Coordinates of C-alpha atoms in Angstrom, one line a residue:
X1 CA -7.0 -53.3 7.7
X2 CA -6.7 -56.2 8.9
X3 CA -2.7 -58.0 7.7
X4 CA -4.6 -60.9 6.8
X5 CA -6.0 -58.8 4.4
X6 CA -2.2 -58.5 2.8
X7 CA -1.7 -61.9 0.9
X8 CA -5.3 -62.1 -0.7
X9 CA -4.9 -58.6 -2.0
X10 CA -1.0 -59.0 -3.1
X11 CA -2.4 -62.2 -4.8
X12 CA -4.9 -60.5 -6.8
X13 CA -3.1 -57.8 -7.7
X14 CA -0.5 -59.8 -9.3
X15 CA -2.8 -62.3 -10.6
X16 CA -4.9 -59.2 -12.9
X17 CA -0.8 -57.9 -13.9
X18 CA 0.0 -61.2 -14.6
X19 CA -2.7 -62.0 -17.1
X20 CA -2.0 -58.4 -18.1
X21 CA 1.6 -59.0 -18.9
X22 CA 0.8 -62.9 -20.7
X23 CA -1.5 -61.2 -23.1
X24 CA 0.8 -58.4 -24.3
X25 CA 3.5 -59.3 -27.3
X26 CA 3.8 -63.1 -26.2
X27 CA 5.3 -64.8 -28.8
X28 CA 5.8 -67.6 -30.4
X29 CA 6.5 -70.1 -33.0
X30 CA 5.1 -72.0 -36.5
X31 CA 6.5 -76.1 -36.2
X32 CA 6.0 -77.0 -40.0
X33 CA 6.5 -80.1 -41.2
X34 CA 6.6 -80.4 -45.1
X35 CA 9.7 -82.1 -44.8
X36 CA 10.7 -84.7 -46.8
X37 CA 13.5 -85.8 -43.4
X38 CA 12.1 -84.5 -41.0
X39 CA 13.6 -83.6 -37.2
X40 CA 12.6 -86.1 -35.0
X41 CA 9.6 -84.6 -33.0
X42 CA 11.3 -85.1 -29.4
X43 CA 14.4 -83.5 -30.9
X44 CA 12.3 -80.1 -31.8
X45 CA 10.9 -80.3 -28.6
X46 CA 14.5 -80.8 -27.1
X47 CA 15.2 -76.7 -29.5
X48 CA 11.7 -75.2 -28.4
X49 CA 13.0 -75.8 -24.8
X50 CA 17.0 -74.9 -25.2
X51 CA 15.9 -71.7 -26.4
X52 CA 12.7 -70.7 -23.9
X53 CA 10.1 -71.1 -26.6
X54 CA 7.0 -71.4 -24.5
X55 CA 4.2 -71.2 -27.2
X56 CA 4.0 -73.0 -30.7
X57 CA 1.6 -73.5 -33.3
X58 CA 1.0 -76.7 -35.8
X59 CA -0.6 -77.0 -38.6
X60 CA -2.1 -79.8 -38.3
X61 CA -2.6 -83.1 -35.3
X62 CA 0.7 -85.0 -36.5
X63 CA 0.0 -88.3 -33.9
X64 CA 4.6 -87.8 -33.5
X65 CA 3.9 -84.2 -33.1
X66 CA 1.6 -83.8 -30.2
X67 CA 2.6 -86.4 -27.9
X68 CA 6.1 -85.7 -27.9
X69 CA 4.1 -81.9 -26.9
X70 CA 2.4 -83.3 -24.4
X71 CA 4.0 -82.7 -20.5
X72 CA 6.4 -80.1 -22.2
X73 CA 5.6 -77.3 -20.7
X74 CA 4.6 -75.5 -24.3
X75 CA 1.4 -74.2 -24.9
X76 CA -0.1 -75.8 -28.2
X77 CA -2.2 -74.5 -31.3
X78 CA -3.2 -77.5 -33.3
X79 CA -4.7 -76.9 -36.4
X80 CA -7.0 -79.2 -39.3
X81 CA -5.8 -79.3 -42.8
X82 CA -7.8 -77.2 -45.2
X83 CA -9.1 -80.7 -47.0
X84 CA -11.2 -81.6 -43.6
X85 CA -13.6 -78.6 -43.2
X86 CA -15.7 -80.5 -45.6
X87 CA -15.9 -83.2 -43.2
X88 CA -16.5 -81.5 -40.0
X89 CA -18.8 -78.8 -41.5
X90 CA -21.3 -81.8 -42.3
X91 CA -20.7 -84.1 -39.3
X92 CA -20.8 -83.1 -35.7
X93 CA -19.6 -87.2 -35.0
X94 CA -16.1 -86.2 -36.8
X95 CA -15.8 -82.8 -34.9
X96 CA -16.7 -85.0 -31.5
X97 CA -14.2 -88.2 -33.1
X98 CA -11.7 -85.0 -34.2
X99 CA -11.6 -83.2 -30.8
X100 CA -11.3 -86.7 -28.5
X101 CA -8.0 -88.2 -30.4
X102 CA -6.5 -84.5 -30.9
X103 CA -7.5 -82.2 -27.6
X104 CA -9.0 -84.1 -25.2
X105 CA -6.5 -87.0 -24.7
X106 CA -3.8 -84.8 -24.6
X107 CA -5.6 -83.2 -21.0
X108 CA -6.4 -86.6 -19.6
X109 CA -2.7 -88.5 -19.8
X110 CA -0.6 -85.9 -18.4
X111 CA -0.5 -83.0 -20.1
X112 CA -3.3 -80.8 -18.7
X113 CA -1.3 -77.7 -18.4
X114 CA 1.6 -76.3 -19.5
X115 CA 3.2 -74.8 -16.6
X116 CA 4.8 -70.4 -16.9
X117 CA 6.0 -69.2 -14.5
X118 CA 6.6 -65.3 -13.9
X119 CA 9.4 -63.9 -11.4
X120 CA 7.7 -60.3 -10.3
X121 CA 9.6 -57.9 -8.7
X122 CA 13.9 -58.5 -8.4
X123 CA 16.1 -57.6 -5.1
X124 CA 19.3 -58.3 -5.2
X125 CA 18.8 -59.9 -8.1
X126 CA 16.8 -62.5 -6.1
X127 CA 13.5 -62.7 -7.8
X128 CA 10.3 -61.6 -4.8
X129 CA 6.9 -63.5 -5.3
X130 CA 7.1 -66.8 -7.8
X131 CA 3.7 -67.1 -8.9
X132 CA 2.6 -69.9 -11.6
X133 CA -0.4 -69.6 -14.4
X134 CA -1.5 -72.9 -15.9
X135 CA -2.2 -72.2 -19.4
X136 CA -3.7 -75.1 -20.9
X137 CA -1.8 -77.7 -23.2
X138 CA -3.8 -76.9 -26.2
X139 CA -5.3 -73.2 -25.9
X140 CA -6.4 -72.9 -29.8
X141 CA -7.8 -75.0 -32.4
X142 CA -7.0 -73.9 -36.0
X143 CA -9.9 -74.6 -37.5
X144 CA -7.7 -74.4 -41.8
X145 CA -4.6 -73.5 -43.1
X146 CA -5.7 -70.4 -44.1
X147 CA -8.6 -71.0 -46.1
X148 CA -9.3 -67.8 -47.3
X149 CA -6.1 -67.3 -49.5
X150 CA -7.0 -65.7 -52.9
X151 CA -5.6 -68.6 -54.9
X152 CA -7.7 -71.3 -54.0
X153 CA -10.9 -69.5 -54.5
X154 CA -13.4 -70.0 -52.9
X155 CA -13.5 -74.1 -52.5
X156 CA -13.2 -73.7 -49.0
X157 CA -15.6 -70.9 -48.1
X158 CA -19.0 -72.5 -47.7
X159 CA -16.9 -75.1 -44.7
X160 CA -15.1 -73.1 -43.2
X161 CA -17.9 -71.7 -40.0
X162 CA -19.8 -74.3 -40.1
X163 CA -16.1 -76.7 -39.6
X164 CA -15.9 -74.4 -36.4
X165 CA -19.4 -74.3 -34.9
X166 CA -18.9 -78.4 -35.1
X167 CA -15.7 -77.8 -33.4
X168 CA -16.6 -75.3 -31.1
X169 CA -19.7 -77.7 -30.0
X170 CA -17.3 -80.7 -29.5
X171 CA -15.1 -79.0 -27.2
X172 CA -18.2 -77.7 -25.2
X173 CA -18.7 -81.4 -25.0
X174 CA -15.6 -82.2 -23.5
X175 CA -15.6 -79.7 -21.1
X176 CA -13.2 -77.5 -22.6
X177 CA -14.8 -74.4 -23.5
X178 CA -13.2 -71.5 -22.2
X179 CA -10.1 -73.8 -21.9
X180 CA -9.3 -74.6 -25.7
X181 CA -10.6 -71.7 -28.5
X182 CA -11.6 -72.1 -31.8
X183 CA -10.0 -69.6 -34.5
X184 CA -9.4 -69.4 -38.5
X185 CA -6.2 -68.3 -39.9
X186 CA -6.8 -66.1 -41.9
X187 CA -4.1 -64.8 -45.0
X188 CA -2.1 -61.8 -45.6
X189 CA -4.5 -61.7 -48.8
X190 CA -7.9 -61.5 -47.3
X191 CA -7.9 -57.5 -46.6
X192 CA -6.0 -54.8 -48.7
X193 CA -6.3 -51.3 -49.5
X194 CA -5.8 -50.5 -53.1
X195 CA -4.7 -46.8 -52.6
X196 CA -2.2 -48.3 -49.9
X197 CA -3.4 -46.1 -46.9
X198 CA -4.8 -48.5 -44.2
X199 CA -8.2 -45.9 -43.7
X200 CA -9.0 -47.7 -46.5
X201 CA -8.0 -50.8 -46.0
X202 CA -11.2 -53.5 -46.3
X203 CA -11.7 -57.1 -46.9
X204 CA -11.9 -59.0 -50.3
X205 CA -15.5 -58.1 -51.8
X206 CA -16.0 -62.4 -52.0
X207 CA -15.2 -62.3 -48.0
X208 CA -17.8 -59.9 -46.6
X209 CA -20.5 -62.2 -46.2
X210 CA -18.2 -65.0 -44.3
X211 CA -15.7 -62.6 -42.6
X212 CA -19.1 -61.2 -40.6
X213 CA -20.6 -65.1 -40.1
X214 CA -16.6 -66.1 -38.6
X215 CA -16.2 -62.5 -36.2
X216 CA -19.8 -62.9 -35.4
X217 CA -18.4 -66.7 -33.9
X218 CA -14.6 -65.6 -32.8
X219 CA -16.8 -62.9 -30.9
X220 CA -19.6 -64.6 -29.5
X221 CA -16.9 -67.4 -27.7
X222 CA -14.3 -65.1 -26.6
X223 CA -11.9 -66.1 -29.9
X224 CA -9.4 -64.0 -31.3
X225 CA -8.9 -63.2 -35.0
X226 CA -6.3 -65.1 -36.5
X227 CA -3.8 -63.6 -39.5
X228 CA -0.8 -63.7 -41.6
X229 CA 1.3 -60.4 -42.1
X230 CA 4.1 -60.8 -44.8
X231 CA 6.1 -57.5 -45.2
X232 CA 8.3 -59.9 -47.2
X233 CA 5.9 -59.9 -50.2
X234 CA 4.9 -57.0 -49.2
X235 CA 7.3 -55.7 -50.3
X236 CA 8.1 -58.0 -53.4
X237 CA 3.8 -57.6 -54.5
X238 CA 4.1 -53.3 -54.2
X239 CA 6.3 -50.8 -56.1
X240 CA 5.4 -47.8 -53.2
X241 CA 7.1 -50.2 -49.9
X242 CA 10.9 -49.8 -49.6
X243 CA 13.3 -52.5 -48.2
X244 CA 14.3 -50.2 -45.5
X245 CA 10.6 -49.5 -44.6
X246 CA 10.1 -53.1 -44.2
X247 CA 12.6 -53.5 -41.7
X248 CA 11.6 -50.5 -39.4
X249 CA 14.8 -48.4 -40.6
X250 CA 14.3 -44.8 -39.1
X251 CA 15.7 -43.5 -42.5
X252 CA 12.7 -45.6 -44.4
X253 CA 10.2 -42.1 -46.1
X254 CA 7.5 -42.7 -43.7
X255 CA 3.7 -42.9 -45.4
X256 CA 0.9 -40.5 -44.4
X257 CA -2.5 -41.0 -43.8
X258 CA -4.1 -37.3 -43.1
X259 CA -3.6 -37.3 -39.3
X260 CA -1.4 -40.4 -38.8
X261 CA 2.4 -41.1 -39.7
X262 CA 3.1 -44.5 -40.9
X263 CA 6.8 -45.5 -40.4
X264 CA 7.1 -49.4 -40.6
X265 CA 5.3 -51.7 -42.9
X266 CA 3.8 -54.0 -39.7
X267 CA 2.3 -50.8 -38.9
X268 CA 0.3 -50.1 -42.0
X269 CA -0.8 -53.9 -43.1
X270 CA -1.6 -53.9 -38.6
X271 CA -4.0 -51.3 -40.0
X272 CA -5.6 -52.0 -42.8
X273 CA -6.9 -54.5 -40.8
X274 CA -8.2 -52.8 -38.4
X275 CA -9.3 -50.3 -40.7
X276 CA -11.3 -53.6 -42.3
X277 CA -12.8 -55.1 -38.8
X278 CA -14.2 -51.4 -37.9
X279 CA -15.9 -51.5 -41.5
X280 CA -17.6 -54.9 -40.9
X281 CA -18.7 -54.5 -37.3
X282 CA -15.2 -55.4 -35.3
X283 CA -13.1 -53.0 -34.7
X284 CA -12.3 -53.9 -30.9
X285 CA -12.4 -58.0 -31.3
X286 CA -8.6 -59.1 -30.1
X287 CA -5.9 -60.0 -32.6
X288 CA -2.9 -62.6 -32.6
X289 CA -0.7 -62.8 -35.5
X290 CA -0.7 -66.3 -36.7
X291 CA 2.2 -65.7 -38.9
X292 CA 4.8 -63.0 -39.7
X293 CA 8.9 -63.7 -41.1
X294 CA 10.3 -63.7 -43.6
X295 CA 13.3 -66.1 -46.1
X296 CA 16.8 -66.8 -46.0
X297 CA 17.0 -68.0 -49.8
X298 CA 15.6 -68.6 -52.1
X299 CA 14.7 -64.8 -53.7
X300 CA 16.7 -61.4 -53.8
X301 CA 16.4 -59.6 -50.1
X302 CA 15.7 -62.9 -48.5
X303 CA 19.0 -64.3 -46.9
X304 CA 20.1 -64.6 -42.8
X305 CA 21.2 -60.8 -42.7
X306 CA 18.4 -59.9 -43.8
X307 CA 16.1 -61.9 -42.1
X308 CA 18.0 -60.8 -38.4
X309 CA 17.5 -57.8 -39.3
X310 CA 14.0 -57.8 -39.7
X311 CA 13.2 -60.0 -36.9
X312 CA 15.4 -58.0 -34.2
X313 CA 13.3 -54.7 -35.2
X314 CA 9.8 -57.0 -35.1
X315 CA 10.3 -58.4 -31.8
X316 CA 11.9 -54.9 -30.4
X317 CA 8.6 -53.3 -31.6
X318 CA 6.4 -55.8 -30.0
X319 CA 8.0 -55.8 -26.9
X320 CA 8.1 -51.9 -27.1
X321 CA 4.4 -52.2 -27.4
X322 CA 4.2 -48.5 -28.6
X323 CA 1.2 -50.3 -31.1
X324 CA -0.2 -49.1 -34.0
X325 CA -1.7 -45.6 -35.1
X326 CA -5.3 -47.2 -35.0
X327 CA -4.2 -49.1 -31.5
X328 CA -1.7 -47.4 -29.7
X329 CA -0.5 -49.2 -26.5
X330 CA -2.3 -52.3 -28.4
X331 CA 0.0 -54.8 -29.9
X332 CA -1.0 -58.0 -31.0
X333 CA -2.3 -60.2 -28.0
X334 CA 0.4 -62.6 -29.9
X335 CA 2.4 -63.0 -32.1
X336 CA 3.5 -66.8 -34.1
X337 CA 7.2 -66.5 -35.8
X338 CA 6.7 -68.9 -39.5
X339 CA 8.5 -70.2 -39.0
X340 CA 10.7 -72.4 -36.4
X341 CA 12.6 -74.9 -39.4
X342 CA 13.3 -74.8 -43.0
X343 CA 10.5 -77.2 -45.3
X344 CA 11.8 -78.6 -48.5
X345 CA 8.8 -79.9 -49.2
X346 CA 6.4 -76.7 -48.8
X347 CA 4.8 -75.4 -52.6
X348 CA 6.8 -73.3 -54.2
X349 CA 3.9 -71.4 -56.2
X350 CA 4.3 -67.9 -54.6
X351 CA 8.0 -68.6 -54.7
X352 CA 11.1 -70.2 -54.0
X353 CA 11.8 -68.4 -50.7
X354 CA 8.7 -70.5 -49.7
X355 CA 10.9 -73.5 -48.6
X356 CA 13.7 -71.4 -46.5
X357 CA 11.3 -69.6 -43.9
X358 CA 13.3 -71.3 -40.7
X359 CA 14.7 -69.3 -38.6
X360 CA 16.6 -72.6 -38.0
X361 CA 18.0 -75.0 -40.8
X362 CA 16.6 -78.0 -41.6
X363 CA 18.8 -79.7 -39.4
X364 CA 18.5 -77.4 -36.6
X365 CA 21.0 -75.1 -37.1
X366 CA 20.3 -71.2 -36.1
X367 CA 21.1 -68.9 -39.0
X368 CA 21.2 -65.4 -37.4
X369 CA 21.0 -64.3 -33.9
X370 CA 17.4 -63.3 -32.4
X371 CA 16.3 -63.3 -29.1
X372 CA 12.9 -64.4 -28.7
X373 CA 11.7 -62.2 -25.5
X374 CA 13.1 -65.2 -22.8
X375 CA 16.4 -63.7 -21.6
X376 CA 17.8 -66.0 -24.4
X377 CA 21.0 -63.4 -26.0
X378 CA 22.0 -66.8 -28.5
X379 CA 19.8 -69.6 -30.2
X380 CA 20.8 -72.6 -28.9
X381 CA 20.9 -75.3 -32.0
X382 CA 19.4 -78.7 -32.1
X383 CA 21.7 -81.4 -30.1
X384 CA 23.0 -84.4 -31.3
X385 CA 21.6 -84.6 -34.5
X386 CA 21.6 -87.4 -36.9
X387 CA 22.3 -87.6 -40.3
X388 CA 22.7 -89.4 -43.3
X389 CA 27.2 -90.9 -44.1
X390 CA 29.2 -87.4 -45.2
X391 CA 28.4 -88.7 -49.1
X392 CA 27.2 -86.2 -51.9
X393 CA 26.2 -86.8 -55.7
X394 CA 28.4 -84.4 -58.5
X395 CA 28.3 -84.3 -62.1
X396 CA 32.0 -86.4 -63.3
X397 CA 33.6 -84.0 -64.5
X398 CA 35.0 -87.5 -66.5
X399 CA 31.7 -87.8 -68.9
X400 CA 30.2 -85.2 -71.8
X401 CA 28.1 -82.9 -70.2
X402 CA 26.1 -82.0 -73.1
X403 CA 23.1 -83.5 -71.5
X404 CA 23.7 -82.7 -67.7
X405 CA 21.3 -79.1 -67.9
X406 CA 18.7 -81.4 -69.3
X407 CA 19.6 -83.9 -66.4
X408 CA 19.4 -81.3 -64.2
X409 CA 16.6 -79.8 -64.8
X410 CA 14.8 -83.6 -64.2
X411 CA 16.2 -83.5 -60.6
X412 CA 15.1 -80.3 -59.6
X413 CA 10.9 -81.4 -61.0
X414 CA 11.6 -83.3 -57.8
X415 CA 14.3 -82.5 -55.3
X416 CA 14.4 -78.7 -53.3
X417 CA 16.9 -76.4 -55.9
X418 CA 15.4 -72.8 -54.9
X419 CA 19.0 -72.1 -53.0
X420 CA 19.8 -72.2 -57.0
X421 CA 17.0 -69.0 -58.1
X422 CA 18.6 -65.8 -58.5
X423 CA 19.4 -63.4 -55.6
X424 CA 19.8 -67.6 -53.4
X425 CA 22.7 -68.6 -51.3
X426 CA 23.8 -71.3 -55.0
X427 CA 23.2 -68.4 -57.6
X428 CA 26.6 -67.6 -58.1
X429 CA 28.3 -70.8 -58.5
X430 CA 29.6 -71.9 -61.7
X431 CA 28.7 -74.3 -64.2
X432 CA 28.9 -77.7 -63.2
X433 CA 28.7 -76.4 -59.9
X434 CA 25.0 -75.7 -60.1
X435 CA 24.3 -79.1 -62.0
X436 CA 26.3 -80.6 -58.7
X437 CA 23.8 -79.2 -56.5
X438 CA 20.9 -79.8 -58.5
X439 CA 22.0 -83.7 -58.6
X440 CA 23.4 -84.1 -54.9
X441 CA 19.5 -82.5 -53.9
X442 CA 17.9 -85.4 -55.6
X443 CA 20.7 -87.9 -54.0
X444 CA 20.1 -86.7 -50.5
X445 CA 15.9 -87.1 -50.7
X446 CA 16.6 -90.5 -51.9
X447 CA 18.2 -91.3 -48.8
X448 CA 21.9 -91.6 -50.7
X449 CA 20.6 -95.0 -52.7
X450 CA 22.9 -95.2 -55.7
X451 CA 21.5 -95.2 -58.2
X452 CA 19.5 -92.1 -57.4
X453 CA 23.2 -91.2 -58.0
X454 CA 23.6 -92.5 -62.3
X455 CA 21.2 -89.9 -64.3
X456 CA 22.3 -91.2 -67.2
X457 CA 26.2 -92.0 -65.9
X458 CA 26.4 -87.9 -65.5
X459 CA 26.5 -88.5 -61.6
X460 CA 29.5 -89.4 -59.4
X461 CA 29.7 -90.4 -54.8
X462 CA 32.2 -88.4 -53.2
X463 CA 33.3 -87.8 -50.0
X464 CA 34.6 -84.7 -50.1
X465 CA 32.1 -81.9 -49.1
X466 CA 31.6 -79.7 -52.9
X467 CA 30.3 -76.6 -50.5
X468 CA 31.3 -73.9 -51.9
X469 CA 31.3 -69.9 -49.7
X470 CA 27.2 -69.7 -49.0
X471 CA 26.6 -72.3 -50.8
X472 CA 26.1 -75.9 -48.8
X473 CA 25.6 -78.8 -50.5
X474 CA 23.0 -80.5 -47.4
X475 CA 24.0 -84.1 -46.3
X476 CA 20.2 -85.2 -44.7
X477 CA 19.0 -86.1 -42.0
X478 CA 18.7 -89.9 -41.3
X479 CA 15.3 -91.3 -40.7
X480 CA 13.2 -94.3 -40.2
X481 CA 11.3 -95.6 -42.8
X482 CA 8.0 -95.9 -41.1
X483 CA 8.4 -92.3 -40.3
X484 CA 9.0 -91.0 -44.0
X485 CA 6.0 -93.6 -44.8
X486 CA 4.0 -91.5 -42.0
X487 CA 4.8 -88.0 -43.3
X488 CA 3.9 -88.6 -47.0
X489 CA 0.4 -90.7 -46.3
X490 CA -0.7 -88.7 -42.9
X491 CA -3.1 -86.3 -44.5
X492 CA -4.2 -88.5 -47.0
X493 CA -5.1 -91.1 -44.0
X494 CA -6.9 -88.7 -42.1
X495 CA -9.0 -87.0 -44.7
X496 CA -10.5 -90.7 -46.4
X497 CA -11.2 -92.1 -42.4
X498 CA -13.2 -89.1 -41.8
X499 CA -14.5 -89.1 -44.6
X500 CA -16.0 -92.4 -44.0
X501 CA -16.7 -92.2 -41.0
X502 CA -19.0 -89.1 -42.2
X503 CA -20.1 -91.6 -45.0
X504 CA -21.0 -94.3 -42.5
X505 CA -22.3 -92.3 -39.6
X506 CA -24.7 -90.8 -43.2
X507 CA -25.9 -94.1 -43.7
X508 CA -26.7 -94.6 -40.7
X509 CA -29.1 -91.9 -39.3

């Protein structure tokens, strides 16, 4: 063999090796911005980069977020909100316009690729062969945000496949086919097993037809199946699942399904999905766990220490590449942790814990330590964060407090008081400390305006931090008025403009 061929052979060997290791056990994170005072996008990108997080999944296409990510060497999943599915289902032009504004422009404006370096082989602590792989800026477009969630009913079902098809056509027209793949994130309740046995897993009956159409679409275009797995919610809904089983504890009682043994909740849920996919004819489709995490407040068992145990065990399990009984040595090709930051305006329909999924607090401070698999032993906090002045609103103990609880309830109707929930970090603070917490939450959410600490004369502004133990009385982030207004109106305006575009197109055709 000619020596000149050796470099070429080595290149192809390492190239295919890289493809293998890059598709197995890759870990990213979800970045949501349903917050009254979100951390500025450039700060969040710095946070991602300082913690070596190379993949991020968004729930929309925020025009303040995408430019911050462009050129950051972070692979992005761009989301399309459920409210826009109807428009994209009915209009190819609307889909093309969205793809141009939120995907194509970032390929042509310096965001054409995400370069990830792999160092193969080590000798005397020095890499032998550095190899680069170029990922596109936007790796996936997520059509809808769990549009099959059971509590939504069937309101989005008729539009999902049409919207995905038109987005796919728009990507093809933009010469991005193969570079960016269309996916549809599916909720954890899209599949189930009444007996709690994976071998009996199936999709909900109302989803069967749509799910077959979706899987056919995904397979045709080489896209993976995006799904949420939620061991925390499962433990709340299923009395047969123990905390130890959810946390991958070796002492947990295993669950047996015929000749297969399950030692943790993740494998049990994952194989329930695998069986559901097999029943409808897609047993081998690639899977991406689009959301998985553990909250740290707002409910029993929602604490930073338990979340740390879960997260470390999950990541170790994924990196072991053991897979599951139905897919041995074949773990999900990617897993996205839910989520990066706490969000104080998330819906709490399913529980007060919904606002506390973050690995970091709302201001970018690590709640616990976990290694995302990039070699970082300790998480790095957000730097140079700008806060409002160090002032808090508390109850004035010199006033008649007979009406204080009613005033606190009014404050909590608007502000975030989920930490006061049973099991929450502030649940055990005594009265009237809990009243002060409610008052301060409202006061901070309203940018520390003097009139927002009135409460019929019961409020008092102080410069002494009233935090007690683990119960943190927060000071909100300083955000510009324009940013706050943008956040409040972004989804409504984009939906309205898309609807207007569709109407104009219909009128002119």
